[in-house]
Amino acid sequence: MKLIPALLFAISAVDATDSGAITVPFWKSPQKKQGVHKSIKNAQSRFQLNILTPSPHARSIGLQDFSDELYTTNVTFGNGQVFSVDLDTGSSDVWIRGPQCTSQDGSCGTGMPAIDLADSSIKRTGQTWQTGYGSGSVAGDIYKGRVALDTVETTLNFGVSTSETGFNSPGAGLWGLAYASINQIGGGNFVESAK
């Protein structure tokens, strides 16, 4: 049942410019799109699920699927710095790899992209943060600046990693999509900030 993890992932945010809902549909390739929609309808009927269907004003963002375990998408930090990040529904912090990132297990990667801290639109707050995940941990400095997921943009606090352990994903950071109650970075919840 590879579809179940995809069904569990659903976000909805309001775009302040046109008050239209933004949805994130999942499918592996355009050829499978019809099959996923049929599977969702079957799941709705079989398990009495209340799954929202996209509105005519909904937009889609590009997702990359890594073995049904991880999804990445491109996001923007500061003045147009674009990175591919892991989408995480189990955490709520937003963080990106820093240029001084170190790791003993290769988590920071060799030649992996890192945020340019000379960007004048992002400012260091003087605070630090650290958090653990099932796969590892990350720590770093907190910055404040503009971030965007597709056309939904906001200004919030986000982490810039200085140390990572246990991350072997292709993303240059993590984009938490859970609610603010589990945030480790104060003022750093994208879902709440983008309302």
Coordinates of N, CA, C and O in Angstrom, one line a residue:
M1 N 0.8 -1.2 0.0 CA 0.0 0.0 0.0 C 0.9 1.2 0.0 O 1.0 1.9 1.0
K2 N 1.5 1.5 -1.1 CA 2.4 2.7 -1.2 C 1.6 4.0 -1.2 O 2.1 5.1 -1.0
L3 N 0.3 3.9 -1.5 CA -0.6 5.1 -1.5 C -0.8 5.7 -0.1 O -1.0 6.9 0.0
I4 N -0.9 4.9 0.9 CA -1.3 5.3 2.2 C -0.4 6.4 2.7 O -0.9 7.4 3.2
P5 N 1.0 6.3 2.6 CA 1.8 7.5 3.1 C 1.5 8.8 2.4 O 1.5 9.8 2.9
A6 N 1.2 8.7 1.1 CA 0.8 9.9 0.3 C -0.5 10.4 0.8 O -0.7 11.6 0.8
L7 N -1.5 9.5 1.1 CA -2.7 10.0 1.6 C -2.6 10.7 2.9 O -3.4 11.6 3.2
L8 N -1.7 10.3 3.7 CA -1.5 10.9 5.1 C -0.9 12.3 5.0 O -1.0 13.0 5.9
F9 N -0.3 12.6 3.8 CA 0.3 13.9 3.7 C -0.7 14.8 3.0 O -1.0 14.7 1.9
A10 N -1.1 15.8 3.7 CA -2.0 16.8 3.1 C -1.8 18.1 3.8 O -1.8 18.2 5.0
I11 N -1.6 19.2 3.0 CA -1.5 20.5 3.6 C -2.4 21.4 2.9 O -2.7 21.2 1.7
S12 N -2.8 22.5 3.5 CA -3.6 23.5 2.9 C -3.2 24.8 3.5 O -3.1 24.9 4.7
A13 N -2.9 25.8 2.7 CA -2.5 27.1 3.2 C -3.3 28.1 2.4 O -3.7 27.8 1.3
V14 N -3.4 29.3 2.9 CA -4.1 30.3 2.2 C -3.1 31.3 1.6 O -2.3 31.8 2.3
D15 N -3.2 31.6 0.4 CA -2.4 32.6 -0.3 C -3.0 34.0 -0.1 O -4.1 34.2 -0.5
A16 N -2.3 34.9 0.6 CA -2.8 36.1 1.0 C -3.2 37.0 -0.2 O -4.0 37.9 -0.1
T17 N -2.6 36.7 -1.4 CA -2.9 37.6 -2.5 C -4.2 37.3 -3.2 O -4.8 38.2 -3.7
D18 N -4.6 36.0 -3.2 CA -5.9 35.8 -3.9 C -6.8 34.9 -3.1 O -7.9 34.5 -3.6
S19 N -6.5 34.6 -1.9 CA -7.3 33.8 -1.0 C -7.7 32.5 -1.6 O -8.8 32.0 -1.2
G20 N -6.9 31.9 -2.5 CA -7.2 30.6 -3.0 C -6.4 29.5 -2.3 O -5.4 29.8 -1.7
A21 N -7.0 28.4 -2.2 CA -6.3 27.3 -1.5 C -5.2 26.7 -2.3 O -5.3 26.7 -3.6
I22 N -4.1 26.3 -1.7 CA -3.0 25.7 -2.4 C -3.0 24.2 -1.9 O -3.0 23.9 -0.7
T23 N -3.0 23.3 -2.9 CA -2.9 21.9 -2.5 C -1.7 21.3 -3.1 O -1.1 21.8 -4.1
V24 N -1.3 20.2 -2.6 CA -0.1 19.4 -3.0 C -0.6 18.0 -3.4 O -0.7 17.2 -2.6
P25 N -0.9 17.9 -4.7 CA -1.3 16.5 -5.2 C -0.1 15.6 -5.4 O 1.0 16.1 -5.6
F26 N -0.2 14.3 -5.2 CA 0.9 13.4 -5.3 C 0.6 12.4 -6.4 O -0.5 11.8 -6.5
W27 N 1.6 12.2 -7.3 CA 1.6 11.1 -8.2 C 3.0 11.0 -8.7 O 3.8 11.9 -8.7
K28 N 3.4 9.8 -9.1 CA 4.7 9.5 -9.5 C 5.1 10.0 -10.9 O 6.2 10.5 -11.1
S29 N 4.1 10.0 -11.8 CA 4.4 10.5 -13.1 C 3.0 11.0 -13.7 O 2.0 10.5 -13.2
P30 N 3.0 11.8 -14.7 CA 1.8 12.2 -15.3 C 0.9 11.0 -15.7 O -0.3 11.1 -15.7
Q31 N 1.5 9.9 -16.1 CA 0.8 8.8 -16.6 C 0.0 8.1 -15.4 O -1.0 7.5 -15.7
K32 N 0.4 8.3 -14.2 CA -0.2 7.7 -13.1 C -1.3 8.6 -12.4 O -2.0 8.2 -11.5
K33 N -1.4 9.8 -12.9 CA -2.3 10.8 -12.2 C -3.7 10.3 -12.1 O -4.3 10.4 -11.1
Q34 N -4.2 9.8 -13.2 CA -5.6 9.3 -13.2 C -5.8 8.1 -12.2 O -6.8 8.1 -11.5
G35 N -4.8 7.3 -12.1 CA -4.9 6.1 -11.2 C -4.9 6.6 -9.7 O -5.6 6.0 -8.9
V36 N -4.1 7.6 -9.4 CA -4.1 8.1 -8.0 C -5.5 8.7 -7.6 O -6.0 8.4 -6.6
H37 N -6.0 9.5 -8.6 CA -7.4 10.1 -8.3 C -8.4 9.0 -8.0 O -9.2 9.1 -7.1
K38 N -8.3 7.9 -8.8 CA -9.3 6.8 -8.6 C -9.0 6.1 -7.3 O -9.9 5.7 -6.6
S39 N -7.7 5.9 -7.0 CA -7.4 5.3 -5.7 C -7.9 6.1 -4.5 O -8.4 5.6 -3.5
I40 N -7.8 7.4 -4.6 CA -8.2 8.3 -3.5 C -9.7 8.2 -3.4 O -10.3 8.1 -2.3
K41 N -10.5 8.2 -4.5 CA -11.9 8.0 -4.4 C -12.3 6.7 -3.8 O -13.2 6.6 -3.0
N42 N -11.6 5.6 -4.2 CA -11.9 4.3 -3.6 C -11.6 4.3 -2.1 O -12.4 3.8 -1.3
A43 N -10.5 4.9 -1.7 CA -10.1 5.0 -0.2 C -11.2 5.8 0.5 O -11.6 5.5 1.6
Q44 N -11.7 6.9 -0.1 CA -12.7 7.7 0.5 C -13.9 6.9 0.8 O -14.5 6.9 1.9
S45 N -14.3 6.2 -0.2 CA -15.5 5.4 -0.1 C -15.4 4.2 0.9 O -16.2 4.0 1.8
R46 N -14.3 3.5 0.8 CA -14.0 2.3 1.6 C -13.8 2.6 3.1 O -14.3 1.9 4.0
F47 N -13.1 3.7 3.4 CA -12.8 4.0 4.8 C -13.5 5.3 5.3 O -13.2 5.8 6.4
Q48 N -14.5 5.7 4.6 CA -15.3 6.9 5.0 C -14.4 8.1 5.3 O -14.5 8.8 6.3
L49 N -13.4 8.4 4.4 CA -12.5 9.5 4.6 C -13.1 10.8 4.1 O -13.8 10.8 3.1
N50 N -12.7 11.8 4.7 CA -13.1 13.1 4.3 C -11.9 13.8 3.7 O -11.2 14.6 4.3
I51 N -11.6 13.5 2.4 CA -10.5 14.0 1.7 C -11.0 15.2 0.8 O -11.9 15.0 0.0
L52 N -10.3 16.3 1.0 CA -10.7 17.5 0.2 C -10.3 17.3 -1.2 O -9.2 16.8 -1.5
T53 N -11.2 17.7 -2.1 CA -10.8 17.7 -3.5 C -10.3 19.1 -3.9 O -10.8 20.1 -3.3
P54 N -9.4 19.2 -4.8 CA -8.8 20.5 -5.2 C -9.9 21.4 -5.7 O -10.8 21.0 -6.4
S55 N -9.8 22.7 -5.3 CA -10.7 23.7 -5.8 C -10.2 24.1 -7.2 O -9.1 23.9 -7.6
P56 N -11.1 24.8 -8.0 CA -10.6 25.3 -9.3 C -9.5 26.3 -9.2 O -8.8 26.5 -10.2
H57 N -9.3 26.9 -8.1 CA -8.2 27.9 -7.9 C -6.9 27.3 -7.3 O -6.0 28.0 -7.1
A58 N -6.9 26.0 -7.2 CA -5.7 25.3 -6.6 C -4.6 25.3 -7.6 O -4.8 25.2 -8.8
R59 N -3.4 25.3 -7.0 CA -2.1 25.2 -7.8 C -1.3 24.0 -7.3 O -1.5 23.6 -6.2
S60 N -0.5 23.5 -8.1 CA 0.4 22.4 -7.7 C 1.8 22.8 -7.7 O 2.2 23.7 -8.5
I61 N 2.6 22.2 -6.9 CA 4.0 22.4 -6.9 C 4.7 21.1 -7.3 O 4.2 20.0 -7.1
G62 N 5.9 21.2 -7.8 CA 6.6 20.0 -8.3 C 7.2 19.3 -7.1 O 7.9 19.9 -6.3
L63 N 7.0 18.0 -7.0 CA 7.6 17.1 -5.9 C 8.4 16.1 -6.6 O 8.1 15.5 -7.6
Q64 N 9.5 15.7 -5.9 CA 10.3 14.6 -6.3 C 10.1 13.5 -5.3 O 10.3 13.7 -4.1
D65 N 9.8 12.3 -5.7 CA 9.5 11.2 -4.9 C 10.7 10.3 -4.8 O 11.3 9.8 -5.8
F66 N 11.2 10.0 -3.6 CA 12.3 9.1 -3.4 C 11.8 7.9 -2.7 O 11.7 7.8 -1.4
S67 N 11.5 6.8 -3.4 CA 11.1 5.5 -3.0 C 9.9 5.6 -2.0 O 9.8 4.8 -1.1
D68 N 9.0 6.5 -2.2 CA 7.8 6.6 -1.3 C 8.2 6.8 0.1 O 7.4 6.6 1.0
E69 N 9.4 7.2 0.4 CA 9.9 7.5 1.8 C 10.1 9.0 2.0 O 10.0 9.4 3.2
L70 N 10.3 9.7 1.0 CA 10.7 11.1 1.2 C 10.3 11.9 -0.1 O 10.4 11.4 -1.2
Y71 N 9.8 13.1 0.1 CA 9.5 14.0 -1.0 C 10.3 15.3 -0.8 O 10.4 15.8 0.3
T72 N 10.8 15.8 -1.9 CA 11.5 17.0 -1.9 C 10.8 18.0 -2.9 O 10.1 17.5 -3.8
T73 N 11.0 19.3 -2.7 CA 10.5 20.3 -3.6 C 11.5 21.5 -3.5 O 12.2 21.6 -2.5
N74 N 11.4 22.4 -4.4 CA 12.2 23.6 -4.4 C 11.5 24.7 -3.6 O 10.3 24.9 -3.8
V75 N 12.3 25.3 -2.8 CA 11.8 26.5 -2.0 C 12.8 27.6 -2.2 O 13.9 27.4 -2.7
T76 N 12.4 28.8 -1.7 CA 13.3 30.0 -1.9 C 13.5 30.6 -0.5 O 12.6 30.7 0.3
F77 N 14.8 31.0 -0.3 CA 15.2 31.7 0.9 C 15.8 33.1 0.4 O 16.5 33.1 -0.6
G78 N 15.5 34.1 1.2 CA 16.1 35.4 1.0 C 15.8 36.0 -0.4 O 14.7 35.9 -0.9
N79 N 16.8 36.5 -1.0 CA 16.7 37.1 -2.4 C 16.9 36.1 -3.5 O 17.8 36.2 -4.2
G80 N 16.0 35.1 -3.6 CA 16.0 34.2 -4.7 C 16.9 33.0 -4.6 O 17.2 32.4 -5.6
Q81 N 17.4 32.6 -3.4 CA 18.2 31.4 -3.3 C 17.3 30.2 -3.3 O 16.5 30.0 -2.3
V82 N 17.4 29.4 -4.3 CA 16.5 28.2 -4.4 C 17.2 27.0 -4.0 O 18.4 26.7 -4.5
F83 N 16.6 26.2 -3.2 CA 17.1 24.9 -2.7 C 16.1 23.8 -2.8 O 14.9 24.1 -2.6
S84 N 16.5 22.6 -3.0 CA 15.6 21.4 -2.9 C 15.7 21.0 -1.4 O 16.8 20.8 -0.9
V85 N 14.5 20.9 -0.7 CA 14.5 20.5 0.7 C 13.5 19.3 0.9 O 12.6 19.1 0.1
D86 N 13.7 18.6 1.9 CA 12.8 17.5 2.3 C 11.6 18.1 2.9 O 11.7 19.0 3.8
L87 N 10.4 17.6 2.5 CA 9.2 18.0 3.1 C 8.9 17.1 4.3 O 9.0 15.9 4.1
D88 N 8.6 17.6 5.5 CA 8.4 16.8 6.7 C 7.1 17.2 7.4 O 7.0 18.3 7.9
T89 N 6.2 16.2 7.4 CA 4.9 16.5 8.1 C 5.0 16.2 9.6 O 4.1 16.4 10.3
G90 N 6.1 15.6 10.0 CA 6.3 15.3 11.4 C 7.1 16.3 12.2 O 7.3 16.1 13.4
S91 N 7.5 17.4 11.6 CA 8.2 18.4 12.3 C 7.7 19.8 11.8 O 7.0 19.8 10.8
S92 N 8.0 20.8 12.4 CA 7.5 22.1 12.0 C 8.6 23.2 11.8 O 8.2 24.3 11.4
D93 N 9.8 22.9 12.0 CA 10.9 23.8 11.7 C 11.3 23.9 10.3 O 11.2 22.9 9.6
V94 N 11.8 25.0 9.9 CA 12.4 25.2 8.5 C 13.8 25.5 8.7 O 14.2 26.3 9.5
W95 N 14.7 24.7 8.1 CA 16.1 24.9 8.2 C 16.8 24.5 6.9 O 16.3 23.7 6.1
I96 N 18.0 25.2 6.7 CA 18.7 25.0 5.5 C 20.2 24.8 5.8 O 20.7 25.3 6.9
R97 N 20.9 24.1 5.0 CA 22.4 23.8 5.3 C 23.1 25.1 5.2 O 23.0 26.0 4.3
G98 N 24.0 25.3 6.2 CA 24.9 26.5 6.3 C 26.2 26.2 5.6 O 26.7 25.1 5.5
P99 N 26.9 27.3 5.3 CA 28.2 27.2 4.6 C 29.3 26.6 5.6 O 30.3 26.1 5.1
Q100 N 29.1 26.7 6.9 CA 30.1 26.2 7.9 C 29.6 24.9 8.5 O 30.1 24.4 9.5
C101 N 28.7 24.2 7.8 CA 28.2 22.9 8.3 C 29.3 21.8 8.4 O 30.0 21.7 7.4
T102 N 29.3 21.1 9.5 CA 30.2 20.0 9.7 C 29.5 18.8 10.1 O 28.4 18.9 10.8
S103 N 30.0 17.6 9.7 CA 29.4 16.4 10.2 C 30.5 15.3 10.1 O 31.4 15.4 9.2
Q104 N 30.4 14.3 11.0 CA 31.3 13.2 10.9 C 30.9 12.1 10.0 O 31.6 11.2 9.7
D105 N 29.6 12.1 9.7 CA 29.1 11.0 8.8 C 28.7 11.4 7.4 O 28.1 10.7 6.7
G106 N 29.2 12.6 7.0 CA 28.9 13.1 5.6 C 27.5 13.7 5.4 O 27.2 14.0 4.3
S107 N 26.8 14.0 6.5 CA 25.5 14.5 6.4 C 25.5 15.9 5.7 O 24.5 16.2 5.0
C108 N 26.5 16.7 5.9 CA 26.5 18.0 5.3 C 26.9 17.9 3.8 O 26.7 18.9 3.1
G109 N 27.4 16.8 3.4 CA 27.7 16.5 2.0 C 28.9 17.3 1.5 O 29.3 18.3 2.1
T110 N 29.5 16.7 0.5 CA 30.6 17.4 -0.2 C 30.1 18.0 -1.4 O 29.5 17.4 -2.3
G111 N 30.2 19.3 -1.5 CA 29.7 20.1 -2.7 C 28.2 20.3 -2.7 O 27.7 20.7 -3.7
M112 N 27.6 20.0 -1.5 CA 26.1 20.2 -1.4 C 25.9 21.7 -1.3 O 26.7 22.4 -0.7
P113 N 24.7 22.2 -1.8 CA 24.5 23.6 -1.8 C 24.2 24.1 -0.3 O 23.7 23.3 0.5
A114 N 24.7 25.3 0.0 CA 24.5 25.9 1.3 C 24.0 27.3 1.0 O 24.3 28.0 0.0
I115 N 23.2 27.9 2.0 CA 22.7 29.2 1.9 C 23.9 30.2 1.9 O 24.9 30.1 2.6
D116 N 23.7 31.3 1.1 CA 24.7 32.4 1.1 C 24.3 33.4 2.2 O 23.3 34.1 2.0
L117 N 25.1 33.4 3.2 CA 24.7 34.3 4.4 C 25.0 35.8 4.1 O 24.7 36.6 4.9
A118 N 25.7 36.1 3.0 CA 25.9 37.5 2.6 C 24.6 38.1 2.0 O 24.6 39.3 1.8
D119 N 23.6 37.3 1.8 CA 22.3 37.8 1.3 C 21.8 38.9 2.3 O 21.5 38.6 3.5
S120 N 21.6 40.1 1.9 CA 21.2 41.2 2.8 C 19.8 41.1 3.3 O 19.4 41.8 4.2
S121 N 19.0 40.2 2.7 CA 17.6 40.1 3.1 C 17.4 39.1 4.3 O 16.3 39.0 4.8
I122 N 18.4 38.4 4.7 CA 18.3 37.6 5.9 C 19.3 38.1 7.0 O 20.4 38.5 6.7
K123 N 18.8 38.0 8.2 CA 19.6 38.5 9.3 C 19.7 37.5 10.4 O 18.7 36.9 10.8
R124 N 20.9 37.4 11.0 CA 21.1 36.5 12.1 C 20.4 37.1 13.3 O 20.6 38.3 13.6
T125 N 19.7 36.2 14.1 CA 19.0 36.7 15.3 C 19.9 36.7 16.6 O 19.6 37.3 17.6
G126 N 21.0 36.0 16.5 CA 21.9 35.8 17.7 C 21.5 34.6 18.5 O 22.1 34.3 19.5
Q127 N 20.5 33.9 18.1 CA 20.0 32.7 18.8 C 20.5 31.5 18.1 O 20.8 31.5 16.9
T128 N 20.5 30.3 18.8 CA 20.9 29.1 18.2 C 19.7 28.1 18.5 O 18.9 28.4 19.3
W129 N 19.8 26.9 17.8 CA 18.8 25.9 18.0 C 19.4 24.6 17.7 O 20.4 24.5 17.1
Q130 N 18.7 23.5 18.3 CA 19.1 22.2 18.0 C 17.9 21.3 18.1 O 17.0 21.6 18.9
T131 N 17.8 20.2 17.4 CA 16.7 19.3 17.5 C 17.1 17.9 17.0 O 18.1 17.8 16.2
G132 N 16.4 16.9 17.4 CA 16.6 15.6 17.0 C 15.4 15.0 16.2 O 14.3 15.5 16.3
Y133 N 15.8 14.1 15.3 CA 14.8 13.4 14.5 C 15.0 11.9 14.6 O 16.0 11.5 15.2
G134 N 14.1 11.1 14.1 CA 14.3 9.7 14.2 C 15.6 9.2 13.5 O 16.2 8.3 13.9
S135 N 16.0 10.0 12.5 CA 17.2 9.6 11.7 C 18.5 10.3 12.2 O 19.6 9.9 11.8
G136 N 18.4 11.3 13.0 CA 19.6 12.1 13.4 C 19.3 13.4 14.1 O 18.2 13.5 14.7
S137 N 20.2 14.3 14.0 CA 20.1 15.6 14.7 C 20.7 16.7 13.9 O 21.5 16.5 13.0
V138 N 20.3 17.9 14.2 CA 20.8 19.1 13.6 C 20.9 20.2 14.6 O 20.1 20.3 15.5
A139 N 21.9 21.1 14.4 CA 22.0 22.3 15.2 C 22.5 23.4 14.4 O 23.1 23.2 13.3
G140 N 22.3 24.6 14.9 CA 22.8 25.8 14.1 C 22.3 27.1 14.6 O 21.9 27.2 15.8
D141 N 22.5 28.1 13.8 CA 22.1 29.5 14.1 C 20.7 29.8 13.5 O 20.3 29.2 12.5
I142 N 20.0 30.7 14.2 CA 18.7 31.1 13.7 C 18.8 32.5 13.0 O 19.5 33.4 13.4
Y143 N 18.2 32.5 11.8 CA 18.2 33.7 11.0 C 16.7 34.1 10.7 O 15.8 33.2 10.9
K144 N 16.5 35.3 10.4 CA 15.1 35.8 10.0 C 15.2 36.3 8.6 O 16.1 37.0 8.3
G145 N 14.2 35.9 7.8 CA 14.1 36.4 6.5 C 13.0 35.8 5.7 O 12.2 35.1 6.2
R146 N 12.9 36.2 4.4 CA 11.8 35.7 3.5 C 12.1 34.3 3.1 O 13.2 33.9 2.8
V147 N 11.0 33.5 3.1 CA 11.0 32.1 2.6 C 9.8 32.0 1.7 O 8.8 32.6 2.0
A148 N 9.8 31.1 0.8 CA 8.7 30.9 -0.1 C 8.6 29.4 -0.5 O 9.6 28.8 -0.8
L149 N 7.4 28.9 -0.5 CA 7.0 27.6 -1.1 C 6.1 27.9 -2.2 O 5.0 28.4 -2.0
D150 N 6.6 27.8 -3.5 CA 5.8 28.2 -4.6 C 5.5 29.7 -4.5 O 6.4 30.5 -4.3
T151 N 4.3 30.1 -4.6 CA 3.9 31.5 -4.5 C 3.5 31.9 -3.0 O 3.2 33.1 -2.8
V152 N 3.6 31.0 -2.1 CA 3.2 31.3 -0.7 C 4.5 31.8 0.0 O 5.4 31.0 0.1
E153 N 4.6 33.0 0.3 CA 5.8 33.5 0.9 C 5.5 34.2 2.2 O 4.4 34.7 2.4
T154 N 6.5 34.2 3.1 CA 6.3 34.9 4.4 C 7.7 35.2 4.9 O 8.7 34.7 4.4
T155 N 7.8 35.9 6.0 CA 9.0 36.2 6.7 C 8.9 35.5 8.0 O 8.0 35.6 8.8
L156 N 10.0 34.7 8.3 CA 10.0 33.9 9.6 C 11.4 33.6 10.0 O 12.3 33.9 9.3
N157 N 11.5 33.1 11.2 CA 12.8 32.6 11.7 C 13.1 31.2 11.2 O 12.1 30.4 11.2
F158 N 14.3 30.9 10.7 CA 14.6 29.6 10.2 C 16.0 29.3 10.6 O 16.8 30.1 11.0
G159 N 16.3 28.0 10.6 CA 17.6 27.5 11.0 C 18.6 27.5 9.9 O 18.2 27.2 8.8
V160 N 19.9 27.7 10.2 CA 21.0 27.5 9.3 C 21.9 26.6 10.0 O 22.5 26.9 11.0
S161 N 22.0 25.3 9.5 CA 22.8 24.3 10.2 C 24.3 24.6 10.2 O 24.8 25.0 9.2
T162 N 24.8 24.3 11.4 CA 26.3 24.3 11.5 C 26.8 22.9 11.8 O 28.0 22.6 11.7
S163 N 25.8 22.0 12.1 CA 26.2 20.6 12.3 C 25.0 19.7 12.1 O 23.9 20.0 12.4
E164 N 25.2 18.6 11.4 CA 24.2 17.6 11.0 C 24.7 16.2 11.2 O 25.9 15.9 10.9
T165 N 23.9 15.3 11.7 CA 24.2 13.9 11.9 C 23.0 13.1 11.4 O 21.9 13.4 11.9
G166 N 23.2 12.1 10.6 CA 22.2 11.1 10.3 C 21.3 11.5 9.1 O 20.3 10.9 8.9
F167 N 21.7 12.5 8.3 CA 21.0 12.9 7.1 C 21.7 12.4 5.9 O 22.8 12.9 5.6
N168 N 21.0 11.6 5.1 CA 21.6 11.1 3.9 C 20.7 11.4 2.7 O 20.7 10.7 1.7
S169 N 19.8 12.4 2.9 CA 18.8 12.7 1.9 C 19.4 13.7 0.9 O 20.4 14.3 1.1
P170 N 18.7 13.8 -0.3 CA 19.2 14.7 -1.3 C 18.9 16.1 -1.0 O 19.4 17.0 -1.7
G171 N 18.1 16.4 -0.1 CA 17.7 17.8 0.2 C 18.8 18.6 0.9 O 19.6 18.0 1.6
A172 N 18.8 19.9 0.7 CA 19.7 20.8 1.4 C 19.2 21.3 2.7 O 19.8 22.2 3.3
G173 N 18.1 20.8 3.1 CA 17.5 21.2 4.4 C 16.2 20.5 4.6 O 15.9 19.6 3.9
L174 N 15.4 21.1 5.5 CA 14.1 20.4 5.9 C 13.0 21.5 6.0 O 13.3 22.6 6.5
W175 N 11.9 21.2 5.5 CA 10.7 22.2 5.5 C 9.6 21.5 6.3 O 8.9 20.7 5.8
G176 N 9.5 21.8 7.6 CA 8.5 21.3 8.4 C 7.1 21.8 8.1 O 7.0 23.0 7.9
L177 N 6.2 20.9 8.0 CA 4.8 21.3 7.7 C 3.8 21.1 8.8 O 2.6 21.3 8.6
A178 N 4.3 20.7 10.0 CA 3.4 20.5 11.1 C 3.1 21.8 11.8 O 3.6 22.9 11.4
Y179 N 2.2 21.8 12.8 CA 1.8 23.0 13.5 C 2.8 23.5 14.5 O 3.7 22.8 14.9
A180 N 2.7 24.8 14.9 CA 3.6 25.5 15.7 C 3.9 24.9 17.1 O 4.9 25.1 17.7
S181 N 3.0 24.1 17.6 CA 3.1 23.5 18.9 C 4.4 22.7 19.1 O 4.8 22.5 20.2
I182 N 4.9 22.2 18.0 CA 6.2 21.4 18.2 C 7.4 22.1 17.6 O 8.4 21.4 17.5
N183 N 7.3 23.4 17.3 CA 8.4 24.1 16.8 C 9.6 24.2 17.8 O 9.4 24.4 19.0
Q184 N 10.8 24.0 17.4 CA 12.0 24.2 18.1 C 12.6 25.6 17.9 O 13.4 26.1 18.7
I185 N 12.2 26.2 16.8 CA 12.7 27.5 16.4 C 11.5 28.5 16.6 O 10.5 28.4 15.8
G186 N 11.5 29.3 17.6 CA 10.4 30.2 17.9 C 10.2 31.2 16.7 O 11.2 31.7 16.2
G187 N 9.0 31.4 16.4 CA 8.7 32.3 15.3 C 9.1 31.7 13.9 O 9.2 32.4 12.9
G188 N 9.2 30.4 13.9 CA 9.6 29.7 12.6 C 8.7 28.7 12.0 O 9.1 27.8 11.3
N189 N 7.4 28.9 12.2 CA 6.4 27.9 11.7 C 5.8 28.5 10.4 O 5.1 29.4 10.4
F190 N 6.1 27.8 9.3 CA 5.7 28.2 8.0 C 4.1 28.2 7.9 O 3.5 29.1 7.4
V191 N 3.5 27.1 8.4 CA 2.1 26.9 8.2 C 1.4 28.1 8.9 O 0.4 28.6 8.3
E192 N 1.7 28.4 10.1 CA 1.1 29.5 10.9 C 1.4 30.8 10.3 O 0.6 31.7 10.1
S193 N 2.7 31.0 9.9 CA 3.1 32.3 9.4 C 2.5 32.7 8.0 O 2.3 33.8 7.7
A194 N 2.3 31.7 7.2 CA 1.8 31.9 5.8 C 0.3 32.1 5.7 O -0.3 32.2 4.7
K195 N -0.4 32.0 6.8 CA -1.9 32.2 6.8 C -2.3 33.5 6.3 O -1.7 34.5 6.5

